[in-house]
Short mmCIF file of C-alpha atoms in Angstrom, two decimals:
data_model
loop_
_atom_site.label_atom_id
_atom_site.label_comp_id
_atom_site.label_asym_id
_atom_site.label_seq_id
_atom_site.Cartn_x
_atom_site.Cartn_y
_atom_site.Cartn_z
CA MET V 1096 -25.55 66.67 -8.57
CA SER V 1097 -22.51 66.62 -6.58
CA SER V 1098 -22.26 66.67 -2.84
CA PHE V 1099 -21.39 70.10 -2.71
CA GLN V 1100 -24.21 71.29 -4.92
CA LEU V 1101 -26.42 68.93 -2.41
CA TYR V 1102 -25.29 71.12 0.43
CA ARG V 1103 -25.51 74.17 -0.86
CA LYS V 1104 -28.95 73.77 -1.94
CA HIS V 1105 -30.46 72.40 0.96
CA PHE V 1106 -28.06 74.16 3.22
CA LEU V 1107 -31.04 75.49 6.28
CA PRO V 1108 -31.99 72.15 6.76
CA MET V 1109 -28.79 70.31 7.29
CA VAL V 1110 -27.48 72.48 9.13
CA LEU V 1111 -30.66 72.34 11.60
CA LEU V 1112 -30.26 68.18 11.51
CA THR V 1113 -27.14 68.66 12.61
CA GLY V 1114 -27.90 70.94 15.06
CA VAL V 1115 -30.17 68.98 16.57
CA LEU V 1116 -28.25 65.80 16.76
CA LEU V 1117 -25.50 67.80 18.82
CA ILE V 1118 -27.70 69.44 21.12
CA PRO V 1119 -27.30 66.49 23.90
CA SER V 1120 -23.35 66.88 23.49
CA MET V 1121 -23.63 70.52 24.27
CA LEU V 1122 -25.49 70.62 27.25
CA LEU V 1123 -23.36 67.96 28.68
CA GLY V 1124 -20.81 70.46 28.23
CA ILE V 1125 -22.65 73.26 29.95
CA GLY V 1126 -23.29 71.22 32.67
CA GLY V 1127 -19.76 70.92 33.00
CA LEU V 1128 -18.94 67.06 31.89
CA ILE V 1129 -16.27 67.37 29.04
CA GLY V 1130 -15.06 64.37 28.58
CA ALA V 1131 -18.63 63.07 28.38
CA GLU V 1132 -19.64 65.93 26.02
CA ILE V 1133 -16.90 65.45 23.57
CA LEU V 1134 -17.61 61.26 23.48
CA LEU V 1135 -21.50 62.03 22.67
CA PHE V 1136 -20.26 64.79 20.33
CA PHE V 1137 -18.24 61.75 18.49
CA LEU V 1138 -20.63 59.59 18.64
CA MET V 1139 -23.79 61.91 17.10
CA TRP V 1140 -21.12 62.70 14.32
CA GLN V 1141 -20.94 58.96 13.51
CA VAL V 1142 -24.87 58.89 13.89
CA LEU V 1143 -25.15 62.15 11.48
CA ASP V 1144 -23.08 60.04 8.98
CA GLY V 1145 -26.66 57.50 8.23
CA ALA V 1146 -29.06 59.89 8.99
CA MET V 1147 -27.29 62.54 5.94
CA ALA V 1148 -27.80 58.55 3.70
CA LEU V 1149 -31.47 58.86 4.30
CA GLY V 1150 -31.20 62.49 3.66
CA VAL V 1151 -30.39 61.63 0.20
CA ILE V 1152 -33.04 58.52 -0.36
CA GLY V 1153 -35.59 61.38 0.29
CA LEU V 1154 -33.87 63.54 -2.08
CA ALA V 1155 -33.30 61.46 -5.01
CA PHE V 1156 -37.08 60.30 -5.14
CA GLY V 1157 -38.53 63.80 -5.49
CA LEU V 1158 -39.03 64.87 -1.35
CA THR V 1159 -37.23 68.19 -0.38
CA PHE V 1160 -34.85 67.24 2.38
CA PRO V 1161 -36.83 65.02 5.15
CA ILE V 1162 -35.61 66.83 8.24
CA VAL V 1163 -38.91 65.77 9.94
CA GLY V 1164 -38.69 62.56 9.03
CA ILE V 1165 -35.71 61.79 8.96
CA LEU V 1166 -35.74 62.73 13.40
CA ASN V 1167 -38.84 60.63 13.47
CA THR V 1168 -36.51 57.82 12.31
CA LEU V 1169 -34.47 58.32 15.39
CA ARG V 1170 -36.43 58.26 17.72
CA SER V 1171 -37.61 54.77 17.05
CA ARG V 1172 -35.01 52.07 17.77
CA VAL V 1173 -33.27 52.86 14.92
CA PHE V 1174 -31.68 55.71 16.72
CA TRP V 1175 -30.17 52.48 19.35
CA GLY V 1176 -28.57 50.53 16.22
CA ALA V 1177 -26.73 53.42 14.95
CA MET V 1178 -25.28 54.21 18.26
CA HIS V 1179 -24.46 51.08 19.14
CA ILE V 1180 -22.13 50.96 15.55
CA ALA V 1181 -20.68 54.00 16.72
CA VAL V 1182 -19.69 52.80 20.11
CA LEU V 1183 -18.10 49.88 17.85
CA ARG V 1184 -16.15 51.99 16.29
CA CYS V 1185 -14.87 54.07 19.37
CA LEU V 1186 -14.02 50.63 21.06
CA LEU V 1187 -12.13 49.65 17.63
CA PHE V 1188 -10.35 52.89 17.80
CA PHE V 1189 -9.38 53.52 20.84
CA GLY V 1190 -8.08 50.37 21.18
CA MET V 1191 -6.06 49.69 18.87
CA ILE V 1192 -4.29 53.43 20.41
CA GLY V 1193 -3.97 51.63 23.81
CA MET V 1194 -2.08 48.59 21.56
CA MET V 1195 0.32 50.62 20.40
CA GLY V 1196 2.25 51.15 23.05
CA THR V 1197 3.14 47.39 21.79
CA PRO V 1198 6.74 46.30 21.08
CA PHE V 1199 7.93 46.57 17.73
CA PRO V 1200 7.01 45.64 15.35
CA ILE V 1201 3.23 45.19 16.91
CA ASN V 1202 2.60 48.43 17.41
CA VAL V 1203 3.86 49.20 13.37
CA MET V 1204 1.27 46.98 12.79
CA MET V 1205 -1.10 48.56 15.07
CA VAL V 1206 -0.63 52.06 13.67
CA ALA V 1207 -1.37 50.63 10.16
CA LEU V 1208 -3.87 49.18 11.74
CA TRP V 1209 -5.57 51.65 13.28
CA LEU V 1210 -5.25 54.68 9.86
CA PHE V 1211 -7.03 51.53 7.67
CA SER V 1212 -9.83 51.20 10.69
CA LEU V 1213 -10.80 54.72 10.09
CA PHE V 1214 -11.94 54.91 6.46
CA ALA V 1215 -12.86 50.72 6.30
CA PHE V 1216 -15.63 51.09 8.66
CA SER V 1217 -16.69 54.74 7.52
CA LEU V 1218 -19.20 53.21 5.43
CA ALA V 1219 -21.19 51.47 8.30
CA GLN V 1220 -24.07 53.96 9.62
CA PRO V 1221 -25.00 54.55 6.26
CA VAL V 1222 -24.92 50.18 6.17
CA TYR V 1223 -27.13 50.64 8.45
CA MET V 1224 -29.93 53.03 8.05
CA VAL V 1225 -30.61 51.76 4.33
CA GLU V 1226 -29.26 47.88 4.18
CA GLN V 1227 -30.72 47.77 8.23
CA ILE V 1228 -28.03 45.43 9.14
CA ARG V 1229 -26.94 46.06 12.82
CA GLY V 1230 -23.93 45.89 14.53
CA MET V 1231 -20.74 43.85 13.26
CA PRO V 1232 -21.67 42.81 10.43
CA ALA V 1233 -22.30 47.02 8.99
CA LEU V 1234 -18.95 47.12 9.64
CA ALA V 1235 -17.81 43.78 8.03
CA ARG V 1236 -20.44 45.31 5.07
CA SER V 1237 -18.81 48.67 5.06
CA PHE V 1238 -15.04 46.80 5.00
CA LYS V 1239 -16.63 44.94 1.81
CA LEU V 1240 -17.62 47.68 -0.25
CA VAL V 1241 -14.57 49.41 0.52
CA ARG V 1242 -11.67 46.96 -0.58
CA THR V 1243 -13.77 47.35 -4.22
CA LYS V 1244 -12.17 50.99 -4.41
CA LEU V 1245 -9.83 51.21 -1.91
CA ALA V 1246 -7.91 54.38 -3.43
CA ARG V 1247 -10.67 55.62 -4.00
CA VAL V 1248 -12.21 55.82 -0.54
CA PHE V 1249 -9.24 56.68 0.83
CA GLY V 1250 -8.67 59.87 -1.04
CA VAL V 1251 -12.35 60.80 -0.40
CA PHE V 1252 -11.18 60.23 3.76
CA MET V 1253 -7.93 62.25 3.14
CA ILE V 1254 -10.10 64.80 2.03
CA ILE V 1255 -12.79 65.14 4.70
CA ILE V 1256 -9.87 65.29 7.50
CA ILE V 1257 -7.56 67.58 5.40
CA MET V 1258 -10.58 70.15 5.37
CA LEU V 1259 -11.77 69.62 8.89
CA GLU V 1260 -7.74 70.37 10.67
CA LEU V 1261 -7.92 73.28 8.03
CA PHE V 1262 -11.20 74.55 9.21
CA LEU V 1263 -10.51 73.37 12.62
CA GLN V 1264 -7.10 75.12 13.23
CA SER V 1265 -8.39 79.00 11.76
CA LEU V 1266 -11.51 78.76 13.84
CA MET V 1267 -8.51 77.82 16.64
CA ASN V 1268 -7.08 81.16 15.31
CA THR V 1269 -10.02 82.95 15.67
CA PHE V 1270 -10.95 82.16 19.11
CA ILE V 1271 -7.99 81.90 20.55
CA SER V 1272 -6.35 85.10 21.95
CA GLU V 1273 -2.35 86.73 21.43
CA ASP V 1274 -2.14 86.45 25.15
CA ASP V 1275 -3.21 83.06 26.32
CA VAL V 1276 -0.99 81.88 22.70
CA GLU V 1277 2.31 83.20 25.36
CA ARG V 1278 0.96 82.20 27.31
CA LEU V 1279 0.80 78.45 26.02
CA GLU V 1280 4.10 78.69 25.14
CA ARG V 1281 5.97 80.34 28.44
CA LEU V 1282 4.07 76.82 29.77
CA GLN V 1283 5.91 74.59 27.19
CA SER V 1284 9.57 77.02 26.98
CA GLY V 1285 9.45 76.56 30.92
CA LEU V 1286 8.86 72.75 31.04
CA VAL V 1287 11.70 72.21 28.39
CA THR V 1288 13.77 74.08 30.06
CA LYS V 1289 13.63 72.29 33.06
CA SER V 1290 17.13 69.63 33.53
CA GLN V 1291 15.21 66.92 35.20
CA VAL V 1292 10.78 66.40 34.29
CA ASP V 1293 8.75 64.07 36.16
CA TYR V 1294 5.02 63.67 36.07
CA THR V 1295 3.72 66.25 38.58
CA ASP V 1296 5.28 68.68 35.85
CA ILE V 1297 3.50 67.50 32.88
CA ILE V 1298 -0.04 66.94 34.72
CA GLY V 1299 0.67 70.60 35.82
CA LEU V 1300 1.14 72.15 32.39
CA PHE V 1301 -1.55 69.71 30.51
CA SER V 1302 -3.89 71.00 32.96
CA GLN V 1303 -2.72 74.60 32.66
CA SER V 1304 -2.32 74.28 28.84
CA LEU V 1305 -6.22 72.35 28.56
CA GLU V 1306 -7.54 75.60 30.88
CA ILE V 1307 -6.41 77.72 28.23
CA VAL V 1308 -7.29 76.15 24.46
CA ILE V 1309 -10.83 74.42 26.16
CA ASP V 1310 -12.77 76.86 25.59
CA PRO V 1311 -12.14 77.88 22.05
CA TYR V 1312 -11.33 74.31 21.24
CA ARG V 1313 -14.87 73.98 22.06
CA TRP V 1314 -16.34 76.36 19.95
CA SER V 1315 -14.44 76.32 17.12
CA LEU V 1316 -15.02 71.69 17.25
CA TYR V 1317 -19.51 73.06 17.36
CA LEU V 1318 -18.90 75.28 14.75
CA VAL V 1319 -17.03 72.89 12.42
CA GLY V 1320 -19.60 70.56 13.75
CA ILE V 1321 -22.48 72.47 12.49
CA PHE V 1322 -21.25 73.67 9.17
CA PHE V 1323 -18.97 70.82 7.46
CA PHE V 1324 -19.97 67.68 9.09
CA PRO V 1325 -23.54 68.15 7.25
CA PHE V 1326 -20.94 68.36 3.36
CA ALA V 1327 -19.02 65.76 4.65
CA ALA V 1328 -22.05 62.90 5.50
CA ILE V 1329 -23.48 63.70 2.48
CA LEU V 1330 -19.86 63.18 0.74
CA LEU V 1331 -19.37 59.44 2.56
CA GLY V 1332 -23.50 59.10 1.87
CA LEU V 1333 -22.97 59.56 -1.86
CA LEU V 1334 -19.69 57.76 -1.91
CA TYR V 1335 -21.81 54.70 -0.20
CA PHE V 1336 -24.48 54.44 -2.80
CA ASP V 1337 -21.97 54.69 -5.62
CA LEU V 1338 -20.48 51.82 -4.24
CA ALA V 1339 -23.47 50.35 -3.46
CA HIS V 1340 -25.10 50.67 -6.85
CA ARG V 1341 -22.25 48.57 -8.78
CA GLU V 1342 -22.97 45.10 -6.99
CA SER V 1343 -25.47 43.06 -8.90
CA GLY V 1344 -27.96 42.91 -5.88
CA PHE V 1345 -29.28 47.12 -5.64
CA GLN V 1346 -32.45 47.67 -6.32
CA LEU V 1347 -33.44 51.16 -6.63
CA GLU V 1348 -37.09 49.56 -6.24
CA ARG V 1349 -35.78 49.08 -2.95
CA MET V 1350 -34.44 52.44 -2.59
CA GLU V 1351 -38.13 53.82 -3.73
CA GLN V 1352 -39.74 51.56 -1.21
CA LEU V 1353 -37.68 52.47 2.07
CA SER V 1354 -37.98 56.38 1.13
CA ARG V 1355 -42.44 55.90 0.83
CA ARG V 1356 -41.54 54.02 4.29
CA LEU V 1357 -39.76 56.88 5.88
CA PHE V 1358 -41.41 59.87 4.64
CA GLY V 1359 -44.49 59.49 2.50
CA ALA V 1360 -44.79 60.05 -0.91
CA PRO V 1361 -43.57 62.45 -2.92
CA PRO V 1362 -45.73 65.67 -3.73
CA GLN V 1363 -47.68 65.39 -7.44
CA GLY V 1364 -48.23 68.01 -9.53
CA PRO V 1365 -46.31 70.52 -11.36
CA GLN V 1366 -45.19 71.67 -8.15
CA ALA V 1367 -43.26 68.90 -7.13
CA ALA V 1368 -39.35 68.97 -6.08
CA GLU V 1369 -37.58 67.98 -8.96
CA PRO V 1370 -35.29 64.62 -7.54
CA PRO V 1371 -31.38 65.73 -7.61
CA GLU V 1372 -30.25 62.63 -8.81
CA ARG V 1373 -30.72 58.78 -7.98
CA PRO V 1374 -28.66 57.87 -5.20
CA GLU V 1375 -26.01 56.42 -7.08
CA GLY V 1376 -24.50 59.95 -8.22
CA LYS V 1377 -21.43 60.80 -7.97
CA GLU V 1378 -20.20 61.55 -4.77
CA GLN V 1379 -17.17 64.36 -5.69
#
């Protein structure tokens, strides 16, 4: 079963799980902590990748999408392990961005490493949730899996990024009014036409522009998060299983034991759910 078929068949529980995970960041936004809201939003996005991998395991062994079991799992120390990996990825991400200001050719190397790190460590959350590998070893394990099919992983990751940008831009164009667009254009043109531009001008432009776009951007981001992030997470989860099962040490019995330990035994009898596919199924 493809990722889109899984998403369509289990749309409601996947969206509900995503909404529950994004509630804390939304509460921070309501409290006016915009910076903390955005940071927590992207951290929880990464946690969702691992949560969906657990969901794929449950589905593969005859369960309905185990939203309650996943949330119960995240109530334990498992959540903090997932957050640890998410923070490590963010530190690598922003650390490499900070080093882009270094002299040539080091800055070019940093840009290349930054782009590579985006997808090289994209499977770290499924690795942690399924294999219980924590911290930096989870990132190393993700890199080991990715390098076996580098072009394939890069293609899947670029599909996710392009779809994300398209949905986000479409929603931004829907939420931002024509008057706000004209205000942004006037602010930008006013800055460009000045003979001398100082930091005060730049800061003022940024502040006024932020006031215009912050609410449309927030609502667009949450809508994309709730409805698109589950699909992206399923895509990455199936990609992880597809790469992992190619290794000699991959054991379906271990996956079944994990499913039973976290979610219980599947229902028996004629009303039992038909498993969509083993975890090593196609990711697209």
